[in-house]
Each structure stands twice: as C-alpha cells, then as structure tokens.
Amino acid sequence: MSENSTDTPRAVIVGAGPSGFYAADQLLNLGFEVDVLDALPTPFGLVRAGVAPDHPKIKAVTRVYEKTARKDGFRFFGGVVLGRDVTRAELLERYHAVVYALGTSDDNRLGIPGEDRPGVHGATQFVSWYNGHPDASDHAYDLTCERAVVIGNGNVAIDVARMLVLHPDELAPTDTADHAIEAFRDSNIKEVVLLGRRGPAQAAFTNPELRELIDLQRAGVVVDATDLELDEHSAAWLENEADITSKKNVEILSAYAASGPRESSHKIVLRFLRSPVEILGEGEDGPVTGVRVVRNEIVKNDDGSLRAVATGDEEVIEAGLVLRSIGYRGKPVDDVPFDERRGLIRNTGGRVSAETGDAHAGEYVVGWIKRGPSGVIGTNKKDSADTTVKIGEDRDAGRLNTPTINDHDAIAAFYAERAPDSVTWAGWEAIDAHERTSGEPHGRPRVKLVRLADLVERSRATNAS
Ligand code: NAP
C-alpha cells in the first residue's frame, strides 16, 4: 500500500491519551485511516503517567485502546513532537483532518508569595515523577520533613496525599517508578494535610476516592467535626441543588469525623475553608517551612454559585513539602490557535476556530485541551464522539482539509526522518512486553522504563528478535 487512494480520508491525532484513542477508534469506524502521534515513545497519556499506580483497575482501560491499535488503518508514531519535529502546516499538507488531543500539561499557580521556594511543587510534576514520565524521572523531592501540605480538593490532590502515606507493602505490587518507590520507602512524612478553599459540600473528590482512604494500611483519616458544620448557603445548596456525589462526600466526611482517627503511624488530615496566602520559608528564598493560611467563609454570588471569601483569621501550618493541586491548563503548541485566558485550543464545539469563531478547515480538538481538565477517563469517549461526528459531517459536506501529499508510506518515512528515534506500535509492544516481563517475578504489573534512551533502545529490540 504505497500510493493511497485520495478517496480514503486520512486523519492524524496528536496525542495518544484516552481522548486521542477514543477519537482514533471513532474515525477508523467512519472509514478514515488514522495516524496517532505522541511526544513520548509510549502511548496512553495520563493512563500511564497520571493515574495513581495503586489504581490498577483504572489502568485496565488500555485494553480497549490496544483493540483500536489492532484495527486496519491504525498507525502509531511515538516520540514525534508537534512544534519540534513537525509543524502544524506539515500535518495539514498530509491529512484531511488534524485532531489535537494534547491534554493539559501545566499546573495552575496560586499566585502567592513564596510559591517558588524549594519544596513547593506542582502536583503535575510530582505525579509524573512517581509514574516514571521520562521528563520527570530526574526530579528529586525532599521527603525528609514530617508534614506535607497538599493544596486543592480534587482527585489529584487525594491521589498525591495517598501516595505520600502508602505503606511500602502497598507500593510494592504497583508499577510506581522504582526511583519513587525507593524515595517513598525512605520518606519521613507522617502527616499530609489536604487544604480545601471551600467547604466539604464543595469538595471536588469523587466518592470512591474519598471512601477508600479508610482502607489505607498505616494512615488514619482526620476530619474535624467543626469543619463540617455547614453555613446556610452550603446547607441550602446541598439540600436543593447538589448532585449525589457532593451529598455522599459530606456523608463520608461526617462518618470520618464521627469515628475519629484510628490509631495509626501516619495520617491524612482533611481541612476545609482554608486558603494559602503565603508559603513561608527560610530567608527570602530558602526552603519551605510552612504555609500561612486564612480561614474562609462561603458567600453566594449573584448567579447563585458559592465562593470562598477570606475572613482575615489566619494560622500557620508548618510543613516541609507543599504540593499545589489546583487544576491544570494547556500549553500553546506551534501556531495552533490558543485561548490564553482559558488555557485551551480555541475551538467551537471541537472545531478549531479563529477569534471570530470561524472554523479552520480540517482542524479539530478533543479531550482536556478542548474542554478543560474535568471528568474521568470515560468522559472523554463522549467528548471525542462529539468532535468526530463533526468530522464525519465535514467530510460529507466536502469541508475537510485538502492535503497535497497523499502517499501513506512517504508519510511514515517523513516521521522516521524528522524523529529518528520515533517508535511504531510494534516498538511499543516490545517495550510493553519487556516491562511486563520485568514486573512478573515481583508480582508487579510492570517495571517501567523511565528514560527515553532505554525506551527507544527497547523498542528497537523488536527488529532484532
Ligand atoms: P479538580 O477536580 O478541578 O480540583 C481542583 C481543586 O483545586 C478544587 O478543589 C478547587 O477548588 C481547587 N482550587 C482551584 N484553585 C484554587 C486556589 N487558587 N486555591 C485553592 N484551591 C484551589 O482538578 P484535579 O484534582 O486536578 O483533577 C482533574 C480531573 O481529573 C478531575 O475531573 C478529576 O476528577 C479527574 N481525576 C480523576 C481521578 C480518578 O477518577 N481516580 C484521579 C485523578 C484525577 P474550587 O472547587 O473551590 O475551585
């Protein structure tokens, strides 16, 4: 199959995470040939580098993506970076549809004094580090202190809090990167304080994530009952408007408060209505020693939403590690239209658009870089479908991009030339087999290769064997 029929539409998906894979599957079903690019030699995005390693069941979703990859018309080019190895214009020369599935890789900042002190980190980086993302594998975290503060009340915050107190026996059977297993084993951290700027009713945790804290082997959960006393706005909201998740969260937290912390060497302390106002430390820019926080109260906005407002009542929480987990934002890539304010690719319902709202022919977006970092993995299936339906409509209406280079094999050669270390699906399968085999004797799902050079070398073993 060298010269491809120009009748067969071709799509490239930039990003091999969940939204990229759902879009790939849907486009294959619509009769497209689909090339998936990823900056890393490995596929699966946040399923590999984001989902907490002690949640192996969530990671099992990759079996669905593997099925997609086995379909005719699918190709993978790992280690090809848009904006470094190839440009947006070069993709448009080669495909009828370009789909950006880049995710949101930057973490939001607090914008408070002391945020850049040593010992203050974005959760994004920390999560990448314990998951063996090659860009984060050389990072180092000082875990010699006894207390860490995690700012934010979402599932990422709860993931990192849990990882910090897992017993080595709980970590051992996971695919946590070896460097992180070693660091967690030597860690001195006994207490993790999770800070929510609003109240328990507004926490963004989902119920299973909050509930499973009870099962931690060596960490008790501390919730102060006075923190759970609902103000009038939250009480009315919970009664009349809240979804079942928020109601259940309050119930779970009340049960934690009522039972009190069990006897344990470690603890996770959930505190609400507290915002950090300054990260304290040694000298002007020395390591973190604590967080100055202000107590908030909940007020109602004109539109009915509830927000936290500082009371002026402050306290200091001593800590030697602070992790900021207050949401992600996307990064602009090449000259793809970007909405700086929202941190997303500018789009109208999945069609990449100019500031005027006019669609750019043949360019689309799916996942977090389209709608923002919300929802669970499965949310992306419907999100991708909302976009791929439009790609189908645009094909039927003759509104796709018109590529000038239509040779299937030449496109593969183009990637190989631009990114000589790029990895095909067979290369990823060689990496995967090696990692799984390395994990097997230790009862682990895999031992991750965490350096680019090792990943590329292992992918090449497919040719030798
Ligand atoms: P998230 O759910 O949006 O939570 C962000 C948290 O940060 C909220 O509690 C928010 O409080 C708080 N926040 C924002 N700005 C703040 C500030 N300036 N000061 C203090 N707090 C601030 O985001 P996430 O935890 O990064 O998770 C992203 C998505 O991935 C979510 O949909 C999540 O459910 C999903 N996820 C799922 C799993 C799982 O299923 N196990 C695991 C990880 C992530 P406000 O509500 O007051 O804004």
Coordinates of C-alpha atoms and ligand atoms in Angstrom, one line a residue:
M1 CA 0.0 0.0 0.0
S2 CA 2.3 2.8 -1.1
E3 CA 0.1 5.3 -3.1
N4 CA -3.1 5.7 -1.2
S5 CA -6.4 6.4 -2.8
T6 CA -7.2 10.1 -2.2
D7 CA -10.7 8.8 -1.6
T8 CA -9.7 7.3 1.7
P9 CA -9.7 10.2 4.1
R10 CA -6.7 10.4 6.4
A11 CA -6.6 11.8 10.0
V12 CA -3.7 12.4 12.3
I13 CA -4.4 12.6 16.0
V14 CA -1.8 14.4 18.0
G15 CA -1.7 12.8 21.5
A16 CA -2.1 9.1 22.3
G17 CA -4.0 9.6 25.6
P18 CA -7.6 8.5 26.2
S19 CA -9.3 11.2 24.2
G20 CA -6.9 10.6 21.3
F21 CA -7.6 6.8 21.4
Y22 CA -11.4 7.3 21.5
A23 CA -11.2 9.7 18.6
A24 CA -8.9 7.2 16.7
D25 CA -11.4 4.4 17.1
Q26 CA -14.4 6.5 16.1
L27 CA -12.6 7.8 13.0
L28 CA -11.5 4.3 12.0
N29 CA -15.2 3.3 12.2
L30 CA -16.0 6.2 10.0
G31 CA -13.6 4.8 7.3
F32 CA -10.6 7.1 8.0
E33 CA -7.0 5.9 8.1
V34 CA -5.6 7.1 11.3
D35 CA -2.1 8.0 12.4
V36 CA -1.6 8.7 16.1
L37 CA 1.4 10.8 17.2
D38 CA 2.7 11.2 20.7
A39 CA 5.6 13.2 22.1
L40 CA 6.6 10.1 24.1
P41 CA 7.7 6.7 22.7
T42 CA 4.9 5.2 24.8
P43 CA 1.1 5.6 24.3
F44 CA -1.8 6.1 26.7
G45 CA -1.1 9.6 28.1
L46 CA -2.4 10.0 31.7
V47 CA -3.4 6.4 32.0
R48 CA 0.4 5.6 32.0
A49 CA 1.7 8.8 33.5
G50 CA -1.2 10.2 35.6
V51 CA -3.5 7.6 37.1
A52 CA -2.2 6.6 40.5
P53 CA -0.2 3.4 40.4
D54 CA -2.2 1.9 43.3
H55 CA -5.3 2.1 41.0
P56 CA -4.5 -0.8 38.5
K57 CA -8.1 -1.4 37.7
I58 CA -8.4 2.1 36.2
K59 CA -5.4 1.4 34.0
A60 CA -7.0 -1.7 32.6
V61 CA -8.8 0.6 30.1
T62 CA -5.7 0.4 28.0
R63 CA -7.0 -3.0 26.7
V64 CA -9.7 -1.0 24.9
Y65 CA -7.1 1.2 23.3
E66 CA -5.0 -1.9 22.3
K67 CA -8.0 -3.2 20.4
T68 CA -8.2 0.1 18.5
A69 CA -4.5 -0.2 17.7
R70 CA -5.0 -3.6 16.2
K71 CA -7.6 -2.3 13.7
D72 CA -6.7 -1.9 10.0
G73 CA -5.7 1.6 9.1
F74 CA -4.2 2.5 12.5
R75 CA -0.6 3.6 12.8
F76 CA 1.4 4.9 15.9
F77 CA 4.4 7.2 15.8
G78 CA 5.7 7.7 19.3
G79 CA 8.4 10.2 20.0
V80 CA 7.2 12.7 17.4
V81 CA 6.8 16.2 18.8
L82 CA 4.5 18.7 17.2
G83 CA 6.3 22.1 17.1
R84 CA 9.7 20.4 17.4
D85 CA 9.9 17.6 14.8
V86 CA 6.9 18.5 12.7
T87 CA 4.8 21.6 12.2
R88 CA 1.1 22.2 12.1
A89 CA 1.5 23.2 8.4
E90 CA 3.3 20.0 7.6
L91 CA 0.4 17.9 9.1
L92 CA -2.1 19.9 7.1
E93 CA -0.1 19.1 3.9
R94 CA -0.6 15.4 4.7
Y95 CA -4.0 14.8 6.2
H96 CA -7.7 15.6 5.6
A97 CA -8.2 16.0 9.4
V98 CA -5.8 17.0 12.1
V99 CA -7.1 16.3 15.6
Y100 CA -5.3 17.8 18.6
A101 CA -5.6 15.6 21.7
L102 CA -2.8 17.1 23.6
G103 CA -4.2 17.2 27.1
T104 CA -3.3 20.0 29.6
S105 CA 0.2 19.6 30.9
D106 CA 0.8 22.7 33.0
D107 CA -0.4 23.1 36.6
N108 CA -2.2 26.2 37.7
R109 CA -0.4 28.5 40.1
L110 CA -1.6 30.0 43.3
G111 CA 0.0 33.4 42.7
I112 CA 1.0 33.9 46.3
P113 CA 4.4 34.9 47.8
G114 CA 6.8 32.1 48.4
E115 CA 5.4 29.8 45.7
D116 CA 8.8 29.3 44.1
R117 CA 10.6 28.3 47.3
P118 CA 12.4 24.9 47.2
G119 CA 10.0 22.3 48.4
V120 CA 6.9 23.8 46.7
H121 CA 5.9 21.8 43.6
G122 CA 3.1 21.4 41.2
A123 CA 1.2 18.1 41.6
T124 CA 1.5 17.6 37.8
Q125 CA 5.3 17.2 38.2
F126 CA 5.0 15.0 41.3
V127 CA 2.5 12.7 39.6
S128 CA 4.8 12.4 36.5
W129 CA 7.7 11.7 38.8
Y130 CA 6.2 8.8 40.7
N131 CA 4.7 7.4 37.4
G132 CA 8.1 7.4 35.6
H133 CA 7.4 10.0 33.0
P134 CA 10.8 10.4 31.3
D135 CA 10.7 14.2 31.6
A136 CA 10.3 14.0 35.4
S137 CA 12.4 10.9 36.3
D138 CA 15.4 13.0 37.2
H139 CA 13.4 15.3 39.6
A140 CA 14.1 15.0 43.3
Y141 CA 11.7 15.5 46.2
D142 CA 12.8 16.2 49.7
L143 CA 10.7 13.9 51.8
T144 CA 12.7 14.3 55.0
C145 CA 10.1 16.5 56.7
E146 CA 7.2 15.1 58.8
R147 CA 4.3 17.1 57.4
A148 CA 3.3 17.9 53.8
V149 CA 0.5 20.2 52.7
V150 CA -1.4 19.5 49.6
I151 CA -3.5 22.4 48.3
G152 CA -6.7 21.6 46.5
N153 CA -9.7 19.3 47.0
G154 CA -9.8 17.3 43.8
N155 CA -9.0 13.7 42.9
V156 CA -5.4 14.6 42.0
A157 CA -4.9 16.1 45.5
I158 CA -6.3 12.9 47.1
D159 CA -4.1 10.7 44.8
V160 CA -0.9 12.5 45.8
A161 CA -1.9 12.6 49.5
R162 CA -2.5 8.8 49.4
M163 CA 0.8 8.1 47.6
L164 CA 2.7 10.0 50.3
V165 CA 1.4 7.8 53.1
L166 CA 1.2 4.4 51.4
H167 CA 2.9 1.6 53.3
P168 CA 5.9 0.1 51.3
D169 CA 3.9 -3.1 51.2
E170 CA 1.1 -1.3 49.4
L171 CA 3.5 0.3 46.9
A172 CA 5.5 -2.9 46.2
P173 CA 2.9 -4.6 43.9
T174 CA 2.3 -1.5 41.8
D175 CA 4.0 0.0 38.7
T176 CA 5.2 3.0 40.6
A177 CA 8.6 4.0 39.1
D178 CA 11.5 2.4 41.0
H179 CA 13.1 5.7 41.9
A180 CA 9.8 6.8 43.6
I181 CA 9.4 3.5 45.4
E182 CA 12.8 4.0 46.9
A183 CA 12.2 7.6 47.8
F184 CA 8.8 6.8 49.4
R185 CA 10.4 4.0 51.4
D186 CA 12.9 6.4 52.9
S187 CA 10.3 9.1 53.4
N188 CA 9.9 10.7 56.8
I189 CA 6.4 12.1 56.1
K190 CA 3.9 11.1 58.7
E191 CA 1.1 13.6 58.1
V192 CA -0.4 15.1 54.9
V193 CA -2.8 18.0 55.3
L194 CA -5.2 18.5 52.4
L195 CA -6.5 22.0 52.2
G196 CA -9.8 22.9 50.6
R197 CA -10.5 26.6 50.0
R198 CA -14.3 26.0 50.2
G199 CA -16.3 23.7 52.4
P200 CA -16.9 19.9 52.5
A201 CA -20.0 20.3 50.3
Q202 CA -17.9 21.8 47.5
A203 CA -15.0 19.3 47.6
A204 CA -14.3 18.0 44.1
F205 CA -13.4 14.5 45.2
T206 CA -15.4 11.6 43.8
N207 CA -16.9 9.2 46.4
P208 CA -14.8 6.1 45.8
E209 CA -11.6 8.1 46.1
L210 CA -12.7 9.7 49.4
R211 CA -14.1 6.5 50.8
E212 CA -11.0 4.3 50.0
L213 CA -8.9 6.4 52.4
I214 CA -10.4 4.2 55.2
D215 CA -8.5 1.2 53.7
L216 CA -5.0 2.7 53.9
Q217 CA -2.8 0.3 55.8
R218 CA -1.0 2.7 58.0
A219 CA -2.7 6.1 57.7
G220 CA -5.8 7.3 59.6
V221 CA -8.1 10.0 58.3
V222 CA -8.6 13.1 60.4
V223 CA -11.6 15.3 59.9
D224 CA -12.6 18.0 62.4
A225 CA -16.3 17.9 63.0
T226 CA -16.4 21.7 63.3
D227 CA -15.1 22.0 59.8
L228 CA -18.2 20.1 58.7
E229 CA -20.7 22.5 60.1
L230 CA -22.4 23.8 57.0
D231 CA -23.0 27.5 56.5
E232 CA -26.6 28.5 55.4
H233 CA -25.7 28.8 51.7
S234 CA -23.9 25.4 51.6
A235 CA -26.7 23.7 53.5
A236 CA -29.4 25.1 51.2
W237 CA -27.3 24.2 48.1
L238 CA -26.7 20.7 49.4
E239 CA -30.4 20.2 50.1
N240 CA -31.7 21.7 46.8
E241 CA -29.1 21.7 44.1
A242 CA -26.2 19.4 44.8
D243 CA -25.6 16.2 42.9
I244 CA -25.4 12.9 44.6
T245 CA -21.6 13.0 44.6
S246 CA -21.4 16.1 46.8
K247 CA -24.1 14.7 49.2
K248 CA -22.3 11.4 49.6
N249 CA -19.0 13.2 50.1
V250 CA -20.4 15.1 53.0
E251 CA -21.8 11.8 54.4
I252 CA -18.4 10.1 54.1
L253 CA -16.6 13.0 55.7
S254 CA -19.2 13.1 58.6
A255 CA -18.5 9.4 59.1
Y256 CA -14.8 10.1 59.3
A257 CA -15.4 12.9 61.8
A258 CA -17.7 10.8 63.9
S259 CA -15.4 7.7 64.1
G260 CA -12.3 9.8 64.8
P261 CA -8.9 8.8 63.5
R262 CA -7.9 5.3 64.2
E263 CA -4.6 4.5 65.9
S264 CA -2.0 4.8 63.2
S265 CA 1.6 5.9 62.5
H266 CA 0.5 8.2 59.6
K267 CA -2.4 10.4 58.9
I268 CA -4.2 12.3 56.2
V269 CA -5.9 15.4 57.7
L270 CA -8.7 17.0 55.6
R271 CA -9.2 20.7 56.4
F272 CA -11.7 22.9 54.7
L273 CA -12.4 26.6 54.3
R274 CA -8.7 27.4 54.3
S275 CA -6.7 29.3 51.6
P276 CA -3.0 29.6 51.5
V277 CA -1.9 33.3 51.5
E278 CA 1.9 32.8 51.7
I279 CA 4.4 30.0 51.6
L280 CA 6.8 30.6 54.4
G281 CA 10.4 29.5 54.4
E282 CA 14.0 30.1 55.5
G283 CA 15.2 33.6 54.5
E284 CA 14.0 35.3 51.4
D285 CA 14.0 32.3 49.0
G286 CA 15.1 29.4 51.2
P287 CA 13.3 26.1 51.6
V288 CA 9.6 26.0 52.6
T289 CA 8.9 25.8 56.4
G290 CA 5.1 26.2 56.3
V291 CA 2.0 27.7 54.9
R292 CA 0.2 30.8 56.2
V293 CA -3.5 30.1 55.6
V294 CA -6.6 32.2 56.1
R295 CA -10.0 30.9 57.2
N296 CA -12.7 31.5 54.6
E297 CA -16.4 31.8 54.7
I298 CA -18.8 30.9 51.9
V299 CA -20.7 33.6 50.2
K300 CA -23.3 33.4 47.4
N301 CA -22.6 35.1 44.1
D302 CA -25.3 36.9 42.1
D303 CA -25.5 33.8 39.8
G304 CA -26.1 31.5 42.7
S305 CA -22.7 29.9 42.8
L306 CA -20.8 29.7 46.0
R307 CA -17.4 31.2 46.6
A308 CA -14.8 31.4 49.4
V309 CA -14.0 34.8 50.9
A310 CA -11.2 35.3 53.4
T311 CA -12.2 36.2 56.9
G312 CA -8.8 37.6 58.0
D313 CA -8.5 34.9 60.6
E314 CA -5.0 33.4 59.9
E315 CA -2.9 30.5 61.1
V316 CA 0.4 28.9 60.1
I317 CA 0.7 25.2 59.2
E318 CA 4.3 24.0 59.5
A319 CA 5.4 21.8 56.6
G320 CA 8.5 20.9 54.6
L321 CA 6.7 20.0 51.4
V322 CA 3.9 21.8 49.6
L323 CA 2.2 20.3 46.6
R324 CA -0.1 22.6 44.6
S325 CA -3.0 20.6 43.1
I326 CA -5.4 23.2 41.9
G327 CA -6.1 22.1 38.3
Y328 CA -4.2 22.0 35.0
R329 CA -4.1 24.2 32.0
G330 CA -2.9 23.6 28.4
K331 CA 0.2 24.9 26.7
P332 CA 0.2 26.6 23.3
V333 CA 1.7 24.4 20.6
D334 CA 3.3 25.6 17.4
D335 CA 0.9 28.1 15.8
V336 CA -2.3 26.2 16.7
P337 CA -4.9 28.8 17.7
F338 CA -4.9 29.1 21.5
D339 CA -7.2 30.8 24.0
E340 CA -4.7 32.1 26.6
R341 CA -7.4 33.0 29.1
R342 CA -8.8 29.5 29.3
G343 CA -5.5 27.7 28.6
L344 CA -7.2 25.7 25.8
I345 CA -7.0 25.4 22.0
R346 CA -9.5 27.8 20.7
N347 CA -12.5 25.9 19.3
T348 CA -16.2 25.9 18.7
G349 CA -17.6 22.6 19.8
G350 CA -14.5 20.7 18.8
R351 CA -13.8 22.6 15.5
V352 CA -10.6 24.6 15.9
S353 CA -11.6 28.2 15.3
A354 CA -10.3 31.7 14.8
E355 CA -11.0 34.5 17.2
T356 CA -14.0 35.3 15.1
G357 CA -15.4 31.8 15.7
D358 CA -14.9 30.8 12.1
A359 CA -13.7 27.2 11.8
H360 CA -10.3 26.3 10.5
A361 CA -11.0 23.6 7.8
G362 CA -9.8 20.2 8.8
E363 CA -8.6 21.0 12.3
Y364 CA -10.3 19.6 15.4
V365 CA -9.7 19.2 19.1
V366 CA -10.7 16.6 21.7
G367 CA -10.3 16.0 25.5
W368 CA -8.9 18.3 28.1
I369 CA -7.3 20.7 25.7
K370 CA -10.7 21.2 24.2
R371 CA -13.0 21.5 27.3
G372 CA -10.6 21.8 30.2
P373 CA -9.3 19.3 32.7
S374 CA -12.5 17.7 34.0
G375 CA -14.3 14.4 34.3
V376 CA -13.0 10.9 34.5
I377 CA -11.3 8.8 31.7
G378 CA -14.6 7.6 30.3
T379 CA -15.9 11.2 29.9
N380 CA -13.5 11.5 27.0
K381 CA -15.3 8.9 24.9
K382 CA -18.4 11.1 24.5
D383 CA -16.3 14.2 24.3
S384 CA -14.3 12.7 21.4
A385 CA -17.5 11.5 19.7
D386 CA -18.9 15.0 19.8
T387 CA -16.0 16.1 17.7
T388 CA -15.7 13.0 15.4
V389 CA -19.3 13.3 14.5
K390 CA -18.5 16.8 13.2
I391 CA -15.5 15.4 11.3
G392 CA -17.9 13.0 9.6
E393 CA -20.3 15.8 8.8
D394 CA -17.5 17.9 7.4
R395 CA -16.3 15.0 5.2
D396 CA -19.8 14.5 3.8
A397 CA -20.1 18.2 3.1
G398 CA -16.7 18.4 1.5
R399 CA -15.3 20.7 4.2
L400 CA -12.2 18.8 5.2
N401 CA -8.7 20.0 4.6
T402 CA -7.2 19.1 1.1
P403 CA -3.8 17.6 1.6
T404 CA -1.2 17.7 -1.1
I405 CA 0.9 14.7 0.0
N406 CA -1.1 11.5 -0.2
D407 CA 1.5 8.8 -0.1
H408 CA 0.9 6.6 3.0
D409 CA 4.4 5.2 3.1
A410 CA 6.0 8.6 2.4
I411 CA 4.3 10.0 5.5
A412 CA 5.8 7.2 7.6
A413 CA 9.2 7.9 6.1
F414 CA 8.7 11.6 6.9
Y415 CA 8.2 10.9 10.6
A416 CA 11.2 8.5 10.6
E417 CA 13.4 11.2 9.1
R418 CA 12.2 14.0 11.3
A419 CA 12.3 11.9 14.5
P420 CA 14.9 9.2 14.0
D421 CA 14.1 7.8 17.5
S422 CA 10.4 7.5 16.8
V423 CA 8.6 4.3 17.8
T424 CA 5.9 2.4 16.0
W425 CA 3.2 0.3 17.6
A426 CA 5.4 -2.8 17.2
G427 CA 8.1 -0.9 19.0
W428 CA 5.7 0.0 21.9
E429 CA 4.7 -3.7 22.1
A430 CA 8.4 -4.6 22.6
I431 CA 8.6 -2.1 25.4
D432 CA 5.4 -3.3 26.9
A433 CA 6.5 -6.9 26.8
H434 CA 9.8 -6.1 28.4
E435 CA 8.2 -4.0 31.2
R436 CA 5.6 -6.7 32.0
T437 CA 8.2 -9.5 32.0
S438 CA 10.4 -7.4 34.4
G439 CA 7.5 -7.0 36.7
E440 CA 6.3 -10.6 36.8
P441 CA 8.8 -12.1 39.2
H442 CA 8.0 -9.3 41.7
G443 CA 4.2 -9.6 41.4
R444 CA 4.1 -6.2 39.7
P445 CA 2.1 -5.3 36.6
R446 CA 5.3 -3.9 35.1
V447 CA 8.6 -2.3 35.9
K448 CA 8.6 0.9 33.9
L449 CA 11.5 2.1 31.8
V450 CA 11.8 5.7 32.7
R451 CA 14.5 7.1 30.4
L452 CA 13.9 8.0 26.8
A453 CA 17.1 6.3 25.6
D454 CA 16.1 3.0 27.4
L455 CA 12.6 3.1 25.9
V456 CA 13.9 3.7 22.4
E457 CA 16.5 1.0 22.7
R458 CA 14.0 -1.5 23.9
S459 CA 11.6 -0.6 21.1
R460 CA 14.3 -1.5 18.6
A461 CA 14.6 -5.0 20.1
T462 CA 11.6 -5.8 18.1
N463 CA 13.7 -5.8 14.9
A464 CA 16.4 -7.9 16.4
S465 CA 14.2 -10.6 17.9
Ligands
NAP1 P1 -10.3 19.5 40.1 O1 -11.2 18.3 40.3 O2 -10.8 20.5 39.2 O3 -9.9 20.1 41.5 C1 -9.2 21.3 41.7 C2 -9.3 21.7 43.1 O4 -8.4 22.9 43.2 C3 -10.7 22.2 43.6 O5 -10.9 21.7 44.9 C4 -10.6 23.7 43.5 O6 -11.4 24.3 44.4 C5 -9.1 23.9 44.0 N1 -8.6 25.2 43.6 C6 -8.6 25.8 42.4 N2 -7.9 27.0 42.5 C7 -7.6 27.1 43.8 C8 -6.9 28.1 44.5 N3 -6.4 29.2 43.9 N4 -6.6 27.9 45.8 C9 -7.1 26.8 46.4 N5 -7.7 25.8 45.8 C10 -8.0 25.9 44.5 O7 -8.9 19.1 39.5 P2 -7.9 17.8 39.6 O8 -7.9 17.3 41.0 O9 -6.6 18.3 39.0 O10 -8.5 16.7 38.7 C11 -8.7 16.9 37.3 C12 -9.7 15.9 36.8 O11 -9.2 14.6 36.8 C13 -11.0 15.9 37.6 O12 -12.1 15.8 36.8 C14 -10.8 14.6 38.4 O13 -11.9 14.0 38.9 C15 -10.0 13.8 37.5 N6 -9.3 12.7 38.2 C16 -9.9 11.6 38.4 C17 -9.3 10.6 39.2 C18 -10.0 9.3 39.5 O14 -11.1 9.1 38.9 N7 -9.5 8.5 40.4 C19 -8.0 10.8 39.6 C20 -7.3 12.0 39.3 C21 -8.0 12.9 38.6 P3 -12.8 25.1 44.0 O15 -13.8 24.0 43.8 O16 -13.1 26.0 45.1 O17 -12.5 25.8 42.7

